[in-house]
Tab-separated table of C-alpha atoms and ligand atoms in Angstrom:
chain	number	residue	atom	x	y	z
A	22	UNK	CA	93.493	-269.386	154.790
A	23	UNK	CA	95.571	-269.608	157.244
A	24	UNK	CA	99.148	-269.740	156.053
A	25	UNK	CA	100.724	-271.956	153.869
A	26	UNK	CA	96.862	-273.581	153.790
A	27	UNK	CA	98.036	-276.748	151.465
A	28	UNK	CA	101.516	-277.456	152.715
A	29	UNK	CA	99.266	-277.975	156.404
A	30	UNK	CA	96.722	-280.018	154.503
A	31	UNK	CA	99.039	-282.014	152.638
A	32	UNK	CA	102.001	-282.820	154.563
A	33	UNK	CA	102.291	-286.307	156.254
A	34	UNK	CA	99.739	-289.092	155.878
A	35	UNK	CA	97.197	-286.324	154.423
A	36	UNK	CA	98.185	-287.048	151.400
A	37	UNK	CA	97.011	-290.096	150.782
A	38	UNK	CA	93.531	-288.954	152.021
A	39	UNK	CA	93.971	-286.055	149.389
A	40	UNK	CA	94.327	-288.742	146.763
A	41	UNK	CA	92.133	-290.787	148.372
A	42	UNK	CA	89.783	-288.132	148.425
A	43	UNK	CA	89.983	-287.336	144.792
A	44	UNK	CA	89.612	-290.527	143.447
A	45	UNK	CA	86.604	-290.982	145.340
A	46	UNK	CA	84.960	-288.041	144.038
A	47	UNK	CA	86.678	-289.126	140.366
A	48	UNK	CA	84.417	-292.117	138.810
A	49	UNK	CA	86.812	-295.965	138.908
A	50	UNK	CA	87.346	-295.132	135.670
A	51	UNK	CA	90.370	-292.996	137.023
A	52	UNK	CA	91.920	-296.056	138.003
A	53	UNK	CA	91.156	-298.719	135.785
A	54	UNK	CA	92.955	-296.741	133.038
A	55	UNK	CA	96.669	-297.016	131.907
A	56	UNK	CA	98.912	-294.580	133.541
A	57	UNK	CA	99.560	-291.939	130.192
A	58	UNK	CA	103.249	-291.091	131.740
A	59	UNK	CA	103.915	-294.763	132.482
A	60	UNK	CA	102.492	-295.446	128.525
A	61	UNK	CA	105.336	-292.938	127.326
A	62	UNK	CA	107.870	-294.054	129.722
A	63	UNK	CA	111.178	-294.098	127.938
A	64	UNK	CA	109.942	-291.541	124.831
A	65	UNK	CA	108.975	-288.255	127.335
A	66	UNK	CA	107.952	-287.268	130.412
A	67	UNK	CA	104.301	-286.534	129.989
A	68	UNK	CA	103.467	-283.331	132.229
A	69	UNK	CA	100.843	-281.504	133.682
A	70	UNK	CA	99.906	-277.906	135.368
A	71	UNK	CA	98.577	-276.783	138.843
A	72	UNK	CA	96.106	-273.783	138.591
A	73	UNK	CA	96.133	-270.702	141.263
A	74	UNK	CA	92.412	-272.606	142.284
A	75	UNK	CA	93.807	-276.578	142.217
A	76	UNK	CA	96.654	-275.302	144.260
A	77	UNK	CA	94.286	-274.019	147.071
A	78	UNK	CA	91.397	-276.657	146.741
A	79	UNK	CA	93.337	-279.547	148.071
A	80	UNK	CA	90.199	-282.066	147.509
A	81	UNK	CA	90.122	-280.473	143.685
A	82	UNK	CA	89.200	-284.042	141.541
A	83	UNK	CA	91.955	-283.226	139.059
A	84	UNK	CA	94.701	-284.422	141.351
A	85	UNK	CA	93.849	-288.225	141.047
A	86	UNK	CA	94.719	-287.129	137.282
A	87	UNK	CA	97.439	-285.685	137.909
A	88	UNK	CA	99.311	-288.052	140.356
A	89	UNK	CA	98.040	-291.066	137.985
A	90	UNK	CA	98.959	-289.818	134.728
A	91	UNK	CA	101.801	-286.561	135.286
A	92	UNK	CA	105.360	-287.216	135.613
A	93	UNK	CA	105.974	-283.583	135.756
A	94	UNK	CA	104.283	-280.062	137.132
A	95	UNK	CA	104.294	-277.025	135.857
A	96	UNK	CA	102.594	-273.892	137.447
A	97	UNK	CA	99.469	-272.570	135.431
A	98	UNK	CA	100.495	-268.829	137.378
A	99	UNK	CA	101.900	-268.715	140.631
A	100	UNK	CA	105.532	-268.277	139.189
A	101	UNK	CA	104.585	-265.238	137.179
A	102	UNK	CA	106.164	-261.647	138.450
A	103	UNK	CA	102.854	-260.355	138.712
A	104	UNK	CA	101.239	-263.131	140.768
A	105	UNK	CA	104.449	-263.477	143.413
A	106	UNK	CA	104.968	-259.314	143.493
A	107	UNK	CA	102.226	-257.599	142.032
A	108	UNK	CA	103.522	-254.613	143.521
A	109	UNK	CA	106.853	-254.823	145.321
A	110	UNK	CA	105.446	-254.431	148.567
A	111	UNK	CA	103.695	-258.152	148.110
A	112	UNK	CA	104.994	-261.194	148.158
A	113	UNK	CA	102.997	-264.128	147.571
A	114	UNK	CA	105.137	-267.507	147.620
A	115	UNK	CA	102.116	-269.735	150.086
A	116	UNK	CA	101.867	-271.281	146.298
A	117	UNK	CA	104.408	-271.591	144.934
A	118	UNK	CA	105.706	-272.558	148.151
A	119	UNK	CA	102.429	-275.485	147.663
A	120	UNK	CA	103.401	-276.458	144.114
A	121	UNK	CA	106.985	-277.472	145.096
A	122	UNK	CA	106.335	-279.520	147.938
A	123	UNK	CA	103.203	-281.354	146.813
A	124	UNK	CA	105.737	-281.741	143.614
A	125	UNK	CA	108.622	-283.176	144.899
A	126	UNK	CA	106.292	-285.420	147.514
A	127	UNK	CA	105.080	-287.429	143.840
A	128	UNK	CA	108.874	-287.004	142.608
A	129	UNK	CA	107.165	-284.923	139.553
A	130	UNK	CA	110.062	-283.182	137.291
A	131	UNK	CA	109.141	-279.616	138.571
A	132	UNK	CA	108.883	-276.946	135.728
A	133	UNK	CA	109.305	-272.638	137.239
A	134	UNK	CA	107.401	-270.809	135.183
A	135	UNK	CA	107.870	-267.828	133.901
A	136	UNK	CA	111.143	-266.425	134.766
A	137	UNK	CA	111.128	-263.288	132.297
A	138	UNK	CA	107.988	-262.620	130.004
A	139	UNK	CA	106.717	-259.587	128.938
A	140	UNK	CA	103.272	-260.483	129.659
A	141	UNK	CA	102.476	-260.139	133.061
A	142	UNK	CA	105.042	-258.774	134.389
A	143	UNK	CA	104.034	-255.547	136.472
A	144	UNK	CA	104.587	-251.696	135.261
A	145	UNK	CA	106.943	-251.450	138.978
A	146	UNK	CA	109.276	-253.836	137.762
A	147	UNK	CA	110.763	-252.119	135.029
A	148	UNK	CA	110.127	-248.239	137.342
A	149	UNK	CA	111.993	-247.070	140.206
A	150	UNK	CA	110.382	-245.142	143.092
A	151	UNK	CA	109.912	-241.896	141.273
A	152	UNK	CA	108.083	-244.002	138.283
A	153	UNK	CA	110.523	-243.615	136.115
A	154	UNK	CA	111.873	-246.392	133.565
A	155	UNK	CA	115.072	-248.257	135.684
A	156	UNK	CA	118.334	-248.243	133.772
A	157	UNK	CA	119.544	-251.038	132.286
A	158	UNK	CA	121.610	-252.045	134.659
A	159	UNK	CA	119.106	-251.419	136.995
A	160	UNK	CA	116.678	-253.724	135.407
A	161	UNK	CA	119.312	-255.985	134.875
A	162	UNK	CA	120.107	-255.980	138.818
A	163	UNK	CA	116.592	-256.443	139.474
A	164	UNK	CA	116.215	-259.507	137.064
A	165	UNK	CA	119.160	-260.788	139.453
A	166	UNK	CA	117.538	-260.593	142.881
A	167	UNK	CA	114.320	-262.385	141.384
A	168	UNK	CA	116.200	-265.379	139.676
A	169	UNK	CA	118.320	-265.446	142.765
A	170	UNK	CA	115.224	-265.481	145.040
A	171	UNK	CA	113.895	-268.060	142.871
A	172	UNK	CA	116.874	-270.199	143.079
A	173	UNK	CA	117.353	-269.583	146.930
A	174	UNK	CA	113.621	-270.769	147.651
A	175	UNK	CA	112.489	-273.129	145.321
A	176	UNK	CA	115.777	-274.148	143.301
A	177	UNK	CA	116.240	-277.352	145.222
A	178	UNK	CA	112.877	-278.656	143.619
A	179	UNK	CA	112.824	-277.121	140.487
A	180	UNK	CA	114.166	-279.347	137.618
A	181	UNK	CA	113.110	-277.133	134.243
A	182	UNK	CA	112.901	-273.080	133.992
A	183	UNK	CA	111.605	-271.508	131.370
A	184	UNK	CA	114.274	-268.473	131.545
A	185	UNK	CA	112.480	-266.501	128.880
A	186	UNK	CA	109.423	-266.653	127.418
A	187	UNK	CA	108.235	-265.440	124.022
A	188	UNK	CA	110.546	-262.189	123.070
A	189	UNK	CA	111.084	-263.404	119.582
A	190	UNK	CA	108.820	-262.319	116.623
A	191	UNK	CA	106.949	-264.274	114.557
A	192	UNK	CA	109.797	-262.522	111.415
A	193	UNK	CA	112.693	-263.978	113.786
A	194	UNK	CA	113.050	-260.349	115.103
A	195	UNK	CA	113.588	-259.434	118.724
A	196	UNK	CA	110.146	-258.791	120.575
A	197	UNK	CA	110.240	-254.658	121.360
A	198	UNK	CA	108.523	-255.344	125.428
A	199	UNK	CA	110.004	-253.055	127.713
A	200	UNK	CA	112.670	-255.334	128.649
A	201	UNK	CA	113.909	-255.077	125.307
A	202	UNK	CA	113.921	-251.369	125.260
A	203	UNK	CA	115.517	-250.789	128.169
A	204	UNK	CA	118.076	-253.536	128.041
A	205	UNK	CA	118.480	-253.752	124.437
A	206	UNK	CA	118.782	-256.762	121.874
A	207	UNK	CA	120.916	-258.765	124.461
A	208	UNK	CA	117.760	-258.650	126.990
A	209	UNK	CA	117.781	-262.589	126.211
A	210	UNK	CA	121.132	-263.525	126.405
A	211	UNK	CA	120.993	-261.213	129.252
A	212	UNK	CA	118.915	-263.366	131.007
A	213	UNK	CA	120.537	-266.543	130.282
A	214	UNK	CA	123.392	-265.451	131.376
A	215	UNK	CA	121.292	-264.263	135.104
A	216	UNK	CA	120.410	-267.656	134.531
A	217	UNK	CA	123.600	-269.099	134.315
A	218	UNK	CA	125.085	-267.916	137.219
A	219	UNK	CA	122.336	-267.953	139.538
A	220	UNK	CA	119.902	-271.392	139.233
A	221	UNK	CA	121.607	-274.428	140.544
A	222	UNK	CA	123.605	-277.071	138.311
A	223	UNK	CA	120.642	-279.509	137.696
A	224	UNK	CA	118.566	-276.821	136.710
A	225	UNK	CA	118.238	-277.342	133.101
A	226	UNK	CA	117.933	-273.880	131.252
A	227	UNK	CA	114.681	-273.797	128.414
A	228	UNK	CA	113.818	-270.490	126.278
A	229	UNK	CA	109.878	-270.953	125.537
A	230	UNK	CA	107.621	-269.257	122.564
A	231	UNK	CA	104.392	-270.150	120.178
A	232	UNK	CA	103.689	-270.846	117.117
A	233	UNK	CA	107.161	-272.488	116.235
A	234	UNK	CA	106.309	-273.203	112.977
A	235	UNK	CA	106.902	-269.674	111.891
A	236	UNK	CA	109.848	-269.852	109.617
A	237	UNK	CA	111.040	-267.005	110.709
A	238	UNK	CA	111.044	-267.675	114.975
A	239	UNK	CA	112.205	-270.739	113.833
A	240	UNK	CA	115.657	-269.840	112.572
A	241	UNK	CA	116.352	-267.235	114.594
A	242	UNK	CA	115.778	-269.523	117.412
A	243	UNK	CA	117.644	-272.218	115.989
A	244	UNK	CA	120.651	-269.276	115.258
A	245	UNK	CA	120.340	-268.082	119.074
A	246	UNK	CA	120.583	-271.226	120.964
A	247	UNK	CA	123.494	-271.592	118.692
A	248	UNK	CA	124.779	-268.612	119.536
A	249	UNK	CA	124.455	-268.731	123.198
A	250	UNK	CA	126.772	-272.020	123.188
A	251	UNK	CA	129.552	-270.302	121.352
A	252	UNK	CA	129.170	-267.882	123.967
A	253	UNK	CA	129.404	-270.876	126.771
A	254	UNK	CA	125.713	-269.800	127.882
A	255	UNK	CA	124.111	-273.190	129.653
A	256	UNK	CA	120.398	-273.374	127.715
A	257	UNK	CA	119.560	-276.984	127.515
A	258	UNK	CA	115.921	-276.856	125.886
A	259	UNK	CA	113.531	-275.407	123.939
A	260	UNK	CA	110.225	-275.515	125.067
A	261	UNK	CA	107.371	-275.628	122.034
A	262	UNK	CA	103.969	-273.960	123.843
A	263	UNK	CA	101.715	-276.314	121.551
A	264	UNK	CA	98.604	-274.196	121.949
A	265	UNK	CA	97.250	-275.520	118.792
A	266	UNK	CA	94.145	-276.023	116.742
A	267	UNK	CA	92.449	-278.633	114.602
A	268	UNK	CA	93.934	-277.726	110.898
A	269	UNK	CA	96.963	-276.062	112.379
A	270	UNK	CA	99.991	-276.252	112.891
A	271	UNK	CA	100.139	-279.431	110.406
A	272	UNK	CA	101.962	-281.895	111.706
A	273	UNK	CA	104.915	-282.512	109.175
A	274	UNK	CA	105.705	-278.422	110.297
A	275	UNK	CA	105.790	-279.397	113.982
A	276	UNK	CA	108.368	-281.944	113.018
A	277	UNK	CA	110.232	-280.251	110.746
A	278	UNK	CA	110.549	-277.585	113.429
A	279	UNK	CA	111.225	-279.775	116.063
A	280	UNK	CA	113.994	-281.650	114.445
A	281	UNK	CA	115.792	-278.024	113.519
A	282	UNK	CA	115.633	-277.059	117.569
A	283	UNK	CA	117.149	-280.826	117.906
A	284	UNK	CA	119.757	-280.284	116.059
A	285	UNK	CA	120.887	-277.092	117.687
A	286	UNK	CA	121.767	-280.635	120.793
A	287	UNK	CA	119.107	-278.436	122.856
A	288	UNK	CA	116.333	-280.915	123.938
A	289	UNK	CA	112.445	-280.445	122.753
A	290	UNK	CA	109.982	-279.777	125.213
A	291	UNK	CA	106.120	-279.481	124.288
A	292	UNK	CA	105.085	-277.336	127.166
A	293	UNK	CA	101.814	-276.080	126.933
A	294	UNK	CA	100.191	-278.242	124.890
A	295	UNK	CA	95.851	-278.185	124.387
A	296	UNK	CA	94.001	-277.804	121.068
A	297	UNK	CA	91.046	-275.494	120.496
A	298	UNK	CA	88.288	-277.371	119.431
A	299	UNK	CA	85.742	-274.685	118.812
A	300	UNK	CA	89.019	-272.323	116.763
A	301	UNK	CA	88.672	-268.799	116.244
A	302	UNK	CA	88.956	-267.842	112.767
A	303	UNK	CA	85.168	-268.927	111.826
A	304	UNK	CA	83.759	-265.442	113.645
A	305	UNK	CA	86.990	-263.631	113.842
A	306	UNK	CA	86.718	-260.468	111.261
A	307	UNK	CA	89.427	-258.597	110.332
A	308	UNK	CA	89.182	-255.923	113.035
A	309	UNK	CA	87.863	-257.766	115.252
A	310	UNK	CA	89.587	-256.767	118.777
A	311	UNK	CA	89.442	-260.596	119.440
A	312	UNK	CA	89.681	-260.079	123.658
A	313	UNK	CA	86.761	-258.151	123.964
A	314	UNK	CA	84.137	-261.084	121.779
A	315	UNK	CA	81.719	-262.986	124.704
A	316	UNK	CA	80.786	-266.313	123.936
A	317	UNK	CA	77.347	-266.320	122.084
A	318	UNK	CA	75.184	-269.150	120.579
A	319	UNK	CA	77.482	-268.375	116.800
A	320	UNK	CA	81.068	-268.959	118.974
A	321	UNK	CA	79.731	-271.554	122.020
A	322	UNK	CA	77.714	-273.842	120.421
A	323	UNK	CA	78.159	-276.136	122.564
A	324	UNK	CA	77.432	-274.744	125.700
A	325	UNK	CA	76.015	-277.803	128.267
A	326	UNK	CA	79.799	-279.545	127.753
A	327	UNK	CA	78.850	-282.258	125.794
A	328	UNK	CA	80.136	-283.091	122.263
A	329	UNK	CA	78.818	-284.694	119.121
A	330	UNK	CA	80.173	-287.502	118.225
A	331	UNK	CA	81.444	-286.997	114.780
A	332	UNK	CA	83.101	-283.578	116.569
A	333	UNK	CA	84.641	-285.624	120.040
A	334	UNK	CA	85.920	-287.962	117.699
A	335	UNK	CA	87.744	-285.287	115.346
A	336	UNK	CA	89.238	-283.830	118.319
A	337	UNK	CA	90.291	-287.322	119.225
A	338	UNK	CA	92.122	-288.130	115.475
A	339	UNK	CA	93.977	-284.593	115.778
A	340	UNK	CA	95.151	-285.693	119.340
A	341	UNK	CA	96.538	-289.095	117.690
A	342	UNK	CA	98.233	-287.668	114.766
A	343	UNK	CA	100.179	-284.962	117.216
A	344	UNK	CA	101.172	-287.845	119.212
A	345	UNK	CA	101.828	-290.243	116.437
A	346	UNK	CA	104.197	-287.575	115.418
A	347	UNK	CA	105.676	-286.184	118.406
A	348	UNK	CA	106.648	-290.244	119.092
A	349	UNK	CA	108.123	-290.420	115.959
A	350	UNK	CA	110.562	-287.533	116.805
A	351	UNK	CA	110.948	-288.855	120.544
A	352	UNK	CA	114.832	-288.982	120.104
A	353	UNK	CA	114.819	-284.820	120.382
A	354	UNK	CA	111.904	-284.654	122.935
A	355	UNK	CA	112.355	-284.053	126.823
A	356	UNK	CA	109.028	-283.934	127.750
A	357	UNK	CA	104.668	-283.171	126.629
A	358	UNK	CA	103.502	-281.153	129.167
A	359	UNK	CA	99.352	-280.272	128.575
A	360	UNK	CA	98.775	-277.036	130.134
A	361	UNK	CA	95.832	-277.633	132.503
A	362	UNK	CA	94.372	-281.345	133.429
A	363	UNK	CA	90.479	-281.280	132.349
A	364	UNK	CA	88.074	-279.112	130.362
A	365	UNK	CA	86.527	-277.609	133.174
A	366	UNK	CA	89.019	-275.038	133.967
A	367	UNK	CA	90.865	-274.842	130.483
A	368	UNK	CA	92.105	-271.169	129.847
A	369	UNK	CA	90.921	-271.813	126.093
A	370	UNK	CA	87.484	-271.449	128.051
A	371	UNK	CA	88.115	-267.535	128.388
A	372	UNK	CA	90.250	-266.854	125.486
A	373	UNK	CA	89.874	-265.980	123.034
A	374	UNK	CA	86.183	-265.900	123.894
A	375	UNK	CA	85.275	-264.694	127.388
A	376	UNK	CA	83.046	-267.252	128.687
A	377	UNK	CA	82.704	-270.139	126.248
A	378	UNK	CA	82.631	-273.888	127.005
A	379	UNK	CA	85.749	-275.532	125.041
A	380	UNK	CA	87.418	-278.619	124.542
A	381	UNK	CA	91.031	-278.844	124.755
A	382	UNK	CA	92.341	-281.757	126.615
A	383	UNK	CA	91.809	-285.300	127.351
A	384	UNK	CA	89.526	-284.993	130.135
A	385	UNK	CA	86.258	-284.049	130.539
A	386	UNK	CA	84.458	-281.742	132.920
A	387	UNK	CA	83.908	-284.346	134.786
A	388	UNK	CA	87.294	-285.808	135.033
A	389	UNK	CA	86.568	-288.793	132.692
A	390	UNK	CA	88.954	-289.801	129.901
A	391	UNK	CA	87.807	-288.864	126.586
A	392	UNK	CA	87.965	-291.258	123.293
A	393	UNK	CA	91.094	-288.107	122.741
A	394	UNK	CA	92.750	-289.816	125.785
A	395	UNK	CA	92.848	-293.379	124.292
A	396	UNK	CA	93.951	-291.910	120.805
A	397	UNK	CA	96.851	-290.769	122.581
A	398	UNK	CA	97.874	-293.923	124.563
A	399	UNK	CA	97.831	-295.396	121.188
A	400	UNK	CA	99.996	-293.524	120.059
A	401	UNK	CA	101.995	-294.779	122.311
A	402	UNK	CA	101.797	-298.009	122.072
A	403	UNK	CA	102.344	-298.644	118.792
A	404	UNK	CA	106.592	-298.064	119.682
A	405	UNK	CA	108.948	-300.567	120.865
A	406	UNK	CA	109.609	-298.554	123.741
B	6	LIG	O1	92.229	-265.571	139.380
B	6	LIG	C1	91.762	-264.081	139.129
B	6	LIG	C2	89.961	-263.968	139.486
B	6	LIG	O2	90.220	-263.936	141.067
B	6	LIG	C3	89.470	-262.905	138.640
B	6	LIG	O3	88.264	-262.500	139.399
B	6	LIG	C4	89.598	-263.132	137.019
B	6	LIG	C5	88.951	-261.485	136.655
B	6	LIG	O4	89.832	-261.760	135.235
B	6	LIG	O5	90.798	-263.206	137.009
B	6	LIG	C6	91.391	-264.490	137.408
B	6	LIG	O6	93.198	-264.561	136.679
B	6	LIG	C7	93.058	-264.993	135.341
B	6	LIG	C8	94.161	-266.472	135.915
B	6	LIG	O7	94.171	-266.751	134.336
B	6	LIG	C9	93.584	-267.328	136.020
B	6	LIG	O8	91.890	-267.965	136.120
B	6	LIG	C10	93.709	-263.933	134.810
B	6	LIG	O9	92.582	-262.907	134.981
B	6	LIG	C11	94.277	-264.480	133.404
B	6	LIG	O10	95.240	-263.431	132.891
B	6	LIG	C12	94.836	-265.499	133.581
B	6	LIG	O11	95.256	-265.951	131.953
B	6	LIG	C13	96.590	-266.905	132.410
B	6	LIG	C14	97.224	-266.415	131.227
B	6	LIG	O12	98.534	-267.816	131.184
B	6	LIG	C15	97.893	-265.185	131.747
B	6	LIG	O13	98.990	-265.491	132.508
B	6	LIG	C16	96.026	-268.085	131.653
B	6	LIG	O14	95.461	-269.003	133.123
B	6	LIG	C17	96.573	-269.048	132.088
B	6	LIG	O15	97.021	-270.406	131.011
B	6	LIG	C18	97.957	-268.307	130.839
B	6	LIG	O16	99.012	-269.300	130.714
B	6	LIG	C19	100.141	-268.223	129.397
B	6	LIG	C20	101.612	-269.126	129.645
B	6	LIG	O17	101.243	-269.243	130.803
B	6	LIG	C21	102.101	-268.513	128.544
B	6	LIG	N1	102.016	-269.169	127.304
B	6	LIG	C22	100.480	-268.913	126.783
B	6	LIG	C23	100.171	-269.598	128.320
B	6	LIG	C24	98.645	-269.179	127.368
B	6	LIG	O18	97.959	-267.536	127.747
């Protein structure tokens, strides 16, 4: 593939052609349905993600959905440290260039996901040339180098940055990650200090985590944000990932967390919304190592990708109750981003069971809107916005 394949293809008039190609691959219905982000205008932004495979294929039919329904975009994987620099000598920047140029040309609010995450950070990051752990100062310097590179190369285009991902445990304690072991309990604070100093002034800085209804994590995050603000550090948003199940968490508990986070003055972002229709609990025994599971008839009941209408309905109602709650809490919320575009490529097809046919998003495997799409729209129309 030529260097920056997407940029060459997507430049000038070809971007319009790309939209046409994508739409013609799709059925006409994407033209006929209302735009999600327009429906939620005045409440919050609506985002989606670009996977690496989409970024490598400008003819992906998902682009028709992206351009019509989303006014914010996150990169699913290409900005993670391990994707960017799997080793110190390798720099994979082309997909990030494609992501930022594409999003900027569509006026979408772009998310830098993610600066510092214990997962997907390669071992070399923590080590010196002899393979020994870095000192605290050396690791902080390496983190600053990464943030500076991000700021210089893509800072102009990116509005929101997930500065730190998942550094707090459900009981409120700091995660004992390698970052934490080397730097100490102020790893997250130091990361925000670096981001505050290095990222452009227009950038909004977020802390991002999952299971945000856990009381320990919720309270620790509220305390952390207040502490950072009292120290003059920039922290503008709290990202609730939103990888939710059909029956968990309770929407009342989600709303309580949104209000708690909103009380800090930071805006809430639902950063990675999807619903795991197939779920986990029914087939996980206590001793099962979930990463070893592969699809079988028990845990993968709809392998042809078609749901019985009762299941489709249940899924749609769950999305509707979530969006009704989000709309009711909109004063605290700046953005709601879906983690993916369609069920076809959702990460939930491979987690926690490899090779399942799961159902997670508003568009099906043929890129058609599902009943859940209309339920979500319905939630928007029940407001005075
Ligand atoms: O692209 C390669 C492919 O070439 C290779 O053959 C295959 C073999 O395993 O792997 C493919 O890469 C996978 C990649 O997803 C693309 O599908 C990686 O193994 C896999 O680890 C990676 O998973 C991503 C995961 O983060 C870990 O980075 C998911 O796509 C992505 O949706 C997920 O997103 C995270 C957020 O960043 C943070 N919050 C949780 C969320 C879900 O885990």
